[in-house]
Amino acid sequence: MAHRHVINTQIAILGAGPAGLMLSHLLAKAGIESTVLELRSHQEIAETARAGILEHGSVKLLVDSGVSDRVVRNGDRHDGIELRFNGESHRIDFQDLVGESVWLYPQTDVFLDLAGRRQADGGDVRYSVTDTTVHDLEGEAKVWFTDADGVDFELRADFVAGADGSRSYCRSLIPEAQRKRYFHEYPFAWFGVLAEAPRSSEELIYANSDHGFALISQRTETVQRMYFQCDPDEDVNNWSDERIWETFRSRVNGNGFELKEGPVLDKTVLKFRSSVHTPMRHGKLFLAGDAAHTVPPTGAKGLNLALNDVKVLFEGLDSFYQTGSTALLDTYSSRALDRVWKAQQFSYWMTSMLHTPAEADDFQRARQLGELNAVVSSHHGRAYLAEAYTGWPGAR
Ligand code: DHB
C-alpha cells in the first residue's frame, strides 16, 4: 500500500459545515488543535441555500467567540413574527413576551464567516477530500483520507467529531446494537422560492390557509425567500412563475394585504423529516448537528441545534484537556439531546399547527383553527411560541 503521510492532532473533525467549523474555532481559541476534513468543495457549500433564522444564543456565540460581527452589522434583527390564519395576521411580539429577538442571517453567511475566520487564524481545514475512513476508535483513533491533490494521509487524533451532516458516515461507526434511531416522516414538503422583489412585510409571515401553508421570509432589499407547502413528490419543472405566484396569493393575500411579486430566481423542493440518533457519543466519537438529528424546517431550528451541540461538546473537550476529567464528555449526549428533543417538539408542533394535510376533514381543519386561536389569544400561548422560537435559555 502507498505510503500515508502522518498528521498528529488532538481532534479530528469530519465535516466543514457550521458545526465542524465552529467546533474547530472554539477549540483553537482554547489552544486545542484540530484538523477539519470535508468531502465537498468550499464553493459547493457556499452555494447551498439553507435557512436563515439565528436564535439570540447562536448570534451571541458567533459574536462573543470572535467569529464575526457581520451577523449584527449585516443581519436583520427581528423582534417578532406574524401568524396569519383566517385571512388575519396576529403578531407574536418576542421582545414583549420574552425580551429576546432572532436574527435573519442565512446559513451560507454563517459558513462564510466561519470558514473565513478559520482561514485567517491558520486553521487546518481541508476541502474536497476523498476516501475518508475512520479506524481504531477503541484504541488510537485514526482517520485515513486523500486530499484534493490525491495525497494519502493518516490523521491521528485523541477524539473524532462527526459533524458530517444528515447522511453521516460517522454515525454508521456506532455498532448497530448500541444505537437507536427515532424517525418521523411528514406528508408534506416545502417548495422554496427565491424571487427578485421588494420586501412584502417587515417581519416573517407564517400563513395557514385552506389551501395550505406559506412562509414569507426575506434575504435582501431586492431578493425574497418564500416557501409554500407542497406534495413531497412535486417537480419544480411543473411550476411557472405565474403558477407559483397564484399559489402564494391564494394562501397569503387578503384583507388589504398583497405580496410584492417579481421574477423567480430559484426553485427547490425541501423534504420534511424528523430524526434523532442516540447516543451522540460512542467511545472517542462524538456526533454533532445533522449527523445526529434533523428537524423539519418550520421554525428554522437545524443550524441553531448544531451550534448548541458544538458548544456543549467544546465544554466537554476543554474541561478534559484542562483537568483530565471526562465528566462533561460523559454527559455530552444527554445534555445535547435535552435541547434536541425540545426542538423536535417545537418543529413538529409548528409544522402540524400550520400545515393542512391533504386528507384533513372538516373536524381536523376546524380544530386546527381552534389551536391557532388558542395560541394567539393567550399570553401564555404566545409566550410559549416566542420562547421556543427565539431559543430556550439553558445549555448555551
Ligand atoms: C427561513 C426558513 C425557515 O425554515 C423558517 O422557519 C424561517 C425562515 C428562511 O430560509 O428564511
Coordinates of C-alpha atoms and ligand atoms in Angstrom, one line a residue:
M1 CA 0.0 0.0 0.0
A2 CA 1.1 3.5 -0.8
H3 CA 2.8 5.5 2.0
R4 CA 0.5 7.6 4.1
H5 CA 1.7 11.0 5.4
V6 CA 1.0 11.2 9.2
I7 CA -0.6 14.2 10.8
N8 CA -1.0 14.4 14.5
T9 CA -3.7 16.5 16.0
Q10 CA -6.0 16.5 19.1
I11 CA -9.4 16.5 17.5
A12 CA -10.2 15.1 14.0
I13 CA -13.4 16.8 12.8
L14 CA -15.3 15.3 9.8
G15 CA -17.4 18.0 8.1
A16 CA -16.8 21.6 7.5
G17 CA -20.3 22.9 7.8
P18 CA -21.2 25.3 10.6
A19 CA -20.9 22.6 13.3
G20 CA -17.4 21.3 12.3
L21 CA -16.0 24.8 11.7
M22 CA -17.5 26.3 14.9
L23 CA -16.0 23.4 16.9
S24 CA -12.6 23.9 15.3
H25 CA -12.8 27.6 16.0
L26 CA -13.7 27.2 19.7
L27 CA -11.0 24.6 20.2
A28 CA -8.4 26.8 18.6
K29 CA -9.3 29.7 20.9
A30 CA -8.7 27.3 23.8
G31 CA -5.3 26.2 22.4
I32 CA -6.6 22.8 21.3
E33 CA -5.6 21.6 17.8
S34 CA -7.9 20.2 15.2
T35 CA -8.0 19.2 11.6
V36 CA -11.3 19.5 9.6
L37 CA -12.0 17.2 6.7
E38 CA -14.7 18.0 4.2
L39 CA -15.8 16.0 1.1
R40 CA -17.4 19.0 -0.7
S41 CA -15.6 21.9 -2.1
H42 CA -15.7 25.3 -0.4
Q43 CA -17.7 26.6 -3.4
E44 CA -20.3 23.8 -3.2
I45 CA -21.1 24.5 0.5
A46 CA -21.2 28.3 -0.1
E47 CA -23.7 27.8 -2.9
T48 CA -26.1 25.6 -1.0
A49 CA -29.2 27.6 0.0
R50 CA -30.3 26.9 3.6
A51 CA -32.5 28.5 6.3
G52 CA -32.0 32.0 7.6
I53 CA -33.0 32.4 11.3
L54 CA -30.5 32.5 14.1
E55 CA -31.6 32.4 17.8
H56 CA -30.1 35.1 20.0
G57 CA -27.9 32.5 21.6
S58 CA -26.4 31.5 18.3
V59 CA -25.7 35.1 17.5
K60 CA -24.1 35.6 20.9
L61 CA -21.9 32.5 20.2
L62 CA -20.8 33.9 16.8
V63 CA -20.0 37.3 18.1
D64 CA -18.6 36.6 21.6
S65 CA -16.2 33.9 20.2
G66 CA -14.9 36.4 17.7
V67 CA -16.1 34.6 14.5
S68 CA -17.6 37.8 13.1
D69 CA -19.8 40.7 14.0
R70 CA -21.2 40.7 10.4
V71 CA -24.3 39.0 11.7
V72 CA -25.2 42.0 13.8
R73 CA -23.9 44.5 11.2
N74 CA -25.5 42.9 8.1
G75 CA -28.1 40.7 9.6
D76 CA -31.6 41.9 10.4
R77 CA -32.9 41.7 14.0
H78 CA -36.5 40.5 14.1
D79 CA -38.4 41.2 17.3
G80 CA -41.5 39.2 16.2
I81 CA -43.2 37.2 13.6
E82 CA -46.7 37.2 12.2
L83 CA -49.0 34.2 12.3
R84 CA -51.7 34.5 9.6
F85 CA -54.9 32.5 9.5
N86 CA -58.5 33.1 8.5
G87 CA -57.1 36.0 6.5
E88 CA -55.9 37.9 9.5
S89 CA -52.4 38.5 10.9
H90 CA -51.5 38.1 14.6
R91 CA -48.2 39.4 15.7
I92 CA -46.1 37.4 18.2
D93 CA -44.0 40.1 19.8
F94 CA -40.8 38.3 21.0
Q95 CA -39.4 41.4 22.8
D96 CA -42.6 42.0 24.7
L97 CA -43.2 38.3 25.6
V98 CA -39.7 37.0 26.4
G99 CA -37.4 40.0 26.0
E100 CA -35.5 38.3 23.1
S101 CA -35.0 38.6 19.3
V102 CA -33.8 36.5 16.4
W103 CA -31.6 37.5 13.5
L104 CA -32.3 36.9 9.9
Y105 CA -28.9 35.8 8.6
P106 CA -28.6 33.0 6.1
Q107 CA -26.6 29.9 6.9
T108 CA -24.5 30.5 3.9
D109 CA -23.2 33.6 5.5
V110 CA -22.5 31.8 8.8
F111 CA -20.5 29.3 6.8
L112 CA -18.5 32.1 5.0
D113 CA -17.8 33.8 8.3
L114 CA -16.6 30.6 10.0
A115 CA -14.6 29.5 7.0
G116 CA -13.0 32.9 6.7
R117 CA -12.2 33.1 10.4
R118 CA -10.5 29.6 10.4
Q119 CA -8.5 30.6 7.3
A120 CA -7.4 33.9 8.9
D121 CA -6.4 32.1 12.1
G122 CA -4.4 29.5 10.2
G123 CA -6.8 26.6 10.9
D124 CA -6.3 23.3 9.2
V125 CA -9.4 22.8 7.1
R126 CA -9.2 20.6 4.0
Y127 CA -12.0 20.7 1.5
S128 CA -12.6 18.3 -1.4
V129 CA -11.0 15.3 0.3
T130 CA -12.0 11.7 -0.7
D131 CA -11.9 8.2 0.7
T132 CA -12.3 9.2 4.3
T133 CA -12.4 6.2 6.7
V134 CA -12.1 6.1 10.5
H135 CA -10.1 3.4 12.3
D136 CA -9.3 2.2 15.8
L137 CA -12.0 4.2 17.6
E138 CA -11.4 1.8 20.6
G139 CA -7.6 2.4 20.6
E140 CA -5.6 5.2 19.0
A141 CA -8.1 6.8 16.6
K142 CA -7.0 7.5 13.1
V143 CA -8.7 8.9 10.0
W144 CA -7.4 8.0 6.6
F145 CA -8.2 10.3 3.7
T146 CA -6.9 11.5 0.4
D147 CA -6.6 15.3 -0.1
A148 CA -7.7 17.3 -3.1
D149 CA -4.2 16.8 -4.7
G150 CA -4.5 13.0 -4.4
V151 CA -2.1 12.6 -1.5
D152 CA -2.9 9.9 1.1
F153 CA -2.9 10.9 4.8
E154 CA -3.3 9.3 8.2
L155 CA -4.7 11.7 10.7
R156 CA -4.1 10.6 14.3
A157 CA -6.3 12.2 17.0
D158 CA -7.4 11.9 20.6
F159 CA -11.0 12.2 19.6
V160 CA -13.1 12.2 16.4
A161 CA -16.0 14.7 15.9
G162 CA -18.6 13.5 13.4
A163 CA -20.2 16.7 12.0
D164 CA -20.7 15.2 8.6
G165 CA -24.4 16.0 8.0
S166 CA -27.6 14.1 7.7
R167 CA -26.2 11.3 5.6
S168 CA -23.4 10.9 8.2
Y169 CA -20.7 8.2 7.7
C170 CA -19.5 8.7 11.3
R171 CA -22.9 7.7 12.6
S172 CA -22.5 4.3 11.0
L173 CA -19.4 3.7 13.0
I174 CA -21.5 3.2 16.2
P175 CA -22.4 -0.5 16.4
E176 CA -26.0 -1.0 15.3
A177 CA -26.9 -2.8 18.6
Q178 CA -25.8 0.2 20.5
R179 CA -27.7 2.9 18.7
K180 CA -31.3 3.9 18.3
R181 CA -32.9 5.8 15.5
Y182 CA -36.1 7.8 16.0
F183 CA -37.7 8.8 12.8
H184 CA -40.9 10.6 11.7
E185 CA -41.9 11.4 8.1
Y186 CA -44.5 14.1 7.3
P187 CA -46.9 14.1 4.4
F188 CA -45.7 17.5 3.1
A189 CA -42.7 19.3 1.7
W190 CA -41.8 22.9 1.0
F191 CA -41.5 24.5 -2.3
G192 CA -38.7 27.0 -1.8
V193 CA -38.5 30.1 -4.0
L194 CA -36.0 32.9 -4.3
A195 CA -37.6 35.8 -6.0
E196 CA -36.5 39.2 -7.2
A197 CA -38.9 41.5 -5.4
P198 CA -39.0 44.1 -2.7
R199 CA -39.9 43.0 0.8
S200 CA -43.6 42.4 1.4
S201 CA -43.6 42.8 5.1
E202 CA -41.2 43.9 7.9
E203 CA -41.4 40.6 9.6
L204 CA -41.7 36.9 8.6
I205 CA -45.2 35.7 7.9
Y206 CA -46.2 32.1 8.8
A207 CA -49.5 31.7 7.0
N208 CA -52.1 28.9 7.4
S209 CA -54.9 28.8 4.9
D210 CA -57.5 26.4 3.4
H211 CA -55.1 25.9 0.5
G212 CA -52.1 25.1 2.7
F213 CA -49.2 26.7 4.4
A214 CA -46.9 29.5 3.2
L215 CA -43.9 31.3 4.7
I216 CA -42.8 34.7 3.6
S217 CA -39.2 35.2 4.6
Q218 CA -36.5 37.6 3.3
R219 CA -33.0 37.8 2.1
T220 CA -32.1 41.4 0.9
E221 CA -33.8 44.6 -0.1
T222 CA -34.3 43.1 -3.6
V223 CA -34.4 39.3 -3.1
Q224 CA -37.0 37.5 -1.1
R225 CA -37.1 33.9 0.2
M226 CA -40.5 32.2 0.4
Y227 CA -41.9 28.7 0.8
F228 CA -45.2 27.0 0.3
Q229 CA -46.4 23.6 1.4
C230 CA -46.4 21.1 -1.5
D231 CA -46.5 17.4 -2.1
P232 CA -43.2 15.6 -1.3
D233 CA -43.1 14.4 -5.0
E234 CA -43.6 17.8 -6.5
D235 CA -41.5 18.5 -9.6
V236 CA -40.2 22.1 -9.8
N237 CA -40.4 22.0 -13.6
N238 CA -44.2 21.9 -13.4
W239 CA -44.2 25.3 -11.8
S240 CA -44.2 28.5 -13.9
D241 CA -43.7 31.9 -12.2
E242 CA -47.4 32.6 -12.7
R243 CA -48.5 29.3 -11.1
I244 CA -46.1 30.0 -8.1
W245 CA -47.4 33.5 -7.5
E246 CA -51.0 32.3 -7.9
T247 CA -50.3 29.8 -5.1
F248 CA -48.8 32.4 -2.8
R249 CA -51.7 34.8 -3.5
S250 CA -54.3 32.2 -2.5
R251 CA -52.5 31.4 0.7
V252 CA -51.4 34.8 1.9
N253 CA -53.2 37.8 0.3
G254 CA -56.4 39.2 1.6
N255 CA -57.9 41.8 3.9
G256 CA -55.8 44.6 2.3
F257 CA -52.5 42.6 2.3
E258 CA -50.8 41.8 -1.0
L259 CA -47.5 40.2 -1.7
K260 CA -45.0 42.0 -3.8
E261 CA -44.2 39.8 -6.8
G262 CA -41.2 39.5 -9.3
P263 CA -39.2 37.1 -11.3
V264 CA -38.5 33.7 -9.7
L265 CA -34.7 33.2 -9.5
D266 CA -34.6 29.7 -8.0
K267 CA -37.0 26.9 -7.0
T268 CA -36.3 23.8 -5.0
V269 CA -38.3 21.2 -3.1
L270 CA -37.3 20.6 0.5
K271 CA -38.2 17.2 2.1
F272 CA -39.5 17.0 5.6
R273 CA -38.3 14.6 8.2
S274 CA -37.5 14.4 11.9
S275 CA -34.8 12.1 13.0
V276 CA -32.7 11.6 16.2
H277 CA -29.9 9.1 16.5
T278 CA -28.8 8.2 20.1
P279 CA -26.4 8.1 21.8
M280 CA -24.5 11.0 20.3
R281 CA -21.3 9.6 21.7
H282 CA -19.5 6.3 21.3
G283 CA -16.1 6.0 22.9
K284 CA -13.9 8.5 21.2
L285 CA -16.5 9.5 18.6
F286 CA -18.9 12.4 19.2
L287 CA -21.7 13.3 16.7
A288 CA -22.8 16.9 16.3
G289 CA -25.5 18.7 14.2
D290 CA -27.4 17.0 11.4
A291 CA -25.2 13.8 11.8
A292 CA -27.2 13.2 14.9
H293 CA -30.6 14.8 14.3
T294 CA -32.7 16.6 11.6
V295 CA -35.8 18.6 12.1
P296 CA -38.4 19.8 9.6
P297 CA -37.7 23.4 8.5
T298 CA -40.7 25.1 10.2
G299 CA -39.1 27.3 12.9
A300 CA -35.6 27.0 11.5
K301 CA -34.1 25.1 14.3
G302 CA -31.5 23.0 12.4
L303 CA -28.5 25.3 12.4
N304 CA -29.2 26.5 15.9
L305 CA -29.2 23.0 17.3
A306 CA -25.9 22.2 15.6
L307 CA -24.3 25.2 17.2
N308 CA -25.7 24.2 20.6
D309 CA -24.3 20.7 20.2
V310 CA -20.9 22.1 19.4
K311 CA -20.9 24.5 22.4
V312 CA -21.8 21.6 24.7
L313 CA -19.1 19.3 23.1
F314 CA -16.5 22.1 23.3
E315 CA -17.1 22.5 27.0
G316 CA -16.5 18.8 27.5
L317 CA -13.3 18.7 25.5
D318 CA -11.9 21.9 27.0
S319 CA -12.7 20.5 30.5
F320 CA -10.9 17.2 29.6
Y321 CA -7.7 18.9 28.4
Q322 CA -7.7 21.4 31.3
T323 CA -8.4 19.0 34.2
G324 CA -8.2 15.4 32.8
S325 CA -11.8 14.8 33.9
T326 CA -14.1 13.1 31.4
A327 CA -17.2 14.1 33.4
L328 CA -18.5 16.6 30.9
L329 CA -17.7 14.4 27.9
D330 CA -19.6 11.5 29.6
T331 CA -22.7 13.6 29.8
Y332 CA -22.4 15.3 26.3
S333 CA -25.0 13.1 24.7
S334 CA -27.7 13.6 27.3
R335 CA -27.0 17.3 27.7
A336 CA -27.2 17.9 23.9
L337 CA -30.2 15.7 23.5
D338 CA -32.1 17.8 26.1
R339 CA -32.3 20.7 23.6
V340 CA -32.7 18.4 20.6
W341 CA -35.9 17.0 21.8
K342 CA -37.3 20.4 22.8
A343 CA -36.6 21.5 19.2
Q344 CA -38.1 18.3 17.8
Q345 CA -41.3 19.1 19.7
F346 CA -41.3 22.7 18.6
S347 CA -40.6 21.9 14.9
Y348 CA -43.3 19.2 14.9
W349 CA -45.8 21.5 16.7
M350 CA -45.3 24.4 14.3
T351 CA -45.4 22.1 11.3
S352 CA -48.7 20.3 12.4
M353 CA -50.3 23.6 13.6
L354 CA -49.6 25.4 10.3
H355 CA -49.8 22.9 7.5
T356 CA -53.0 21.4 6.2
P357 CA -52.9 17.7 5.4
A358 CA -54.4 16.8 2.0
E359 CA -56.8 14.4 3.7
A360 CA -57.9 16.7 6.5
D361 CA -61.6 16.5 7.2
D362 CA -63.8 19.4 8.4
F363 CA -63.2 18.5 12.0
Q364 CA -59.5 18.5 11.7
R365 CA -59.5 21.8 9.9
A366 CA -61.7 23.5 12.4
R367 CA -59.7 22.0 15.3
Q368 CA -56.5 23.4 13.8
L369 CA -58.0 26.9 13.6
G370 CA -59.1 26.4 17.2
E371 CA -55.5 25.6 18.1
L372 CA -54.1 28.7 16.3
N373 CA -56.8 30.9 18.0
A374 CA -55.9 29.4 21.4
V375 CA -52.2 30.3 20.9
V376 CA -52.6 33.9 19.7
S377 CA -55.4 34.8 22.1
S378 CA -53.4 33.7 25.1
H379 CA -50.4 35.5 26.6
H380 CA -49.1 32.1 27.7
G381 CA -49.6 30.6 24.3
R382 CA -47.8 33.4 22.5
A383 CA -45.0 33.3 25.2
Y384 CA -44.6 29.5 24.7
L385 CA -44.1 30.1 21.0
A386 CA -41.8 33.1 21.5
E387 CA -39.6 31.3 24.0
A388 CA -39.1 28.3 21.7
Y389 CA -38.6 30.4 18.5
T390 CA -36.0 32.7 20.0
G391 CA -34.3 29.8 21.8
W392 CA -34.7 28.4 25.2
P393 CA -32.4 29.5 27.9
G394 CA -30.1 26.7 29.0
A395 CA -27.1 24.9 27.8
R396 CA -26.0 27.9 25.7
Ligands
DHB1 C1 -36.4 30.6 6.8 C2 -36.6 29.2 6.9 C3 -37.3 28.7 7.9 O1 -37.5 27.3 7.9 C4 -38.0 29.5 8.8 O2 -38.8 28.9 9.7 C5 -37.9 30.8 8.7 C6 -37.1 31.4 7.7 C7 -35.6 31.2 5.7 O3 -35.0 30.4 5.0 O4 -35.5 32.4 5.6

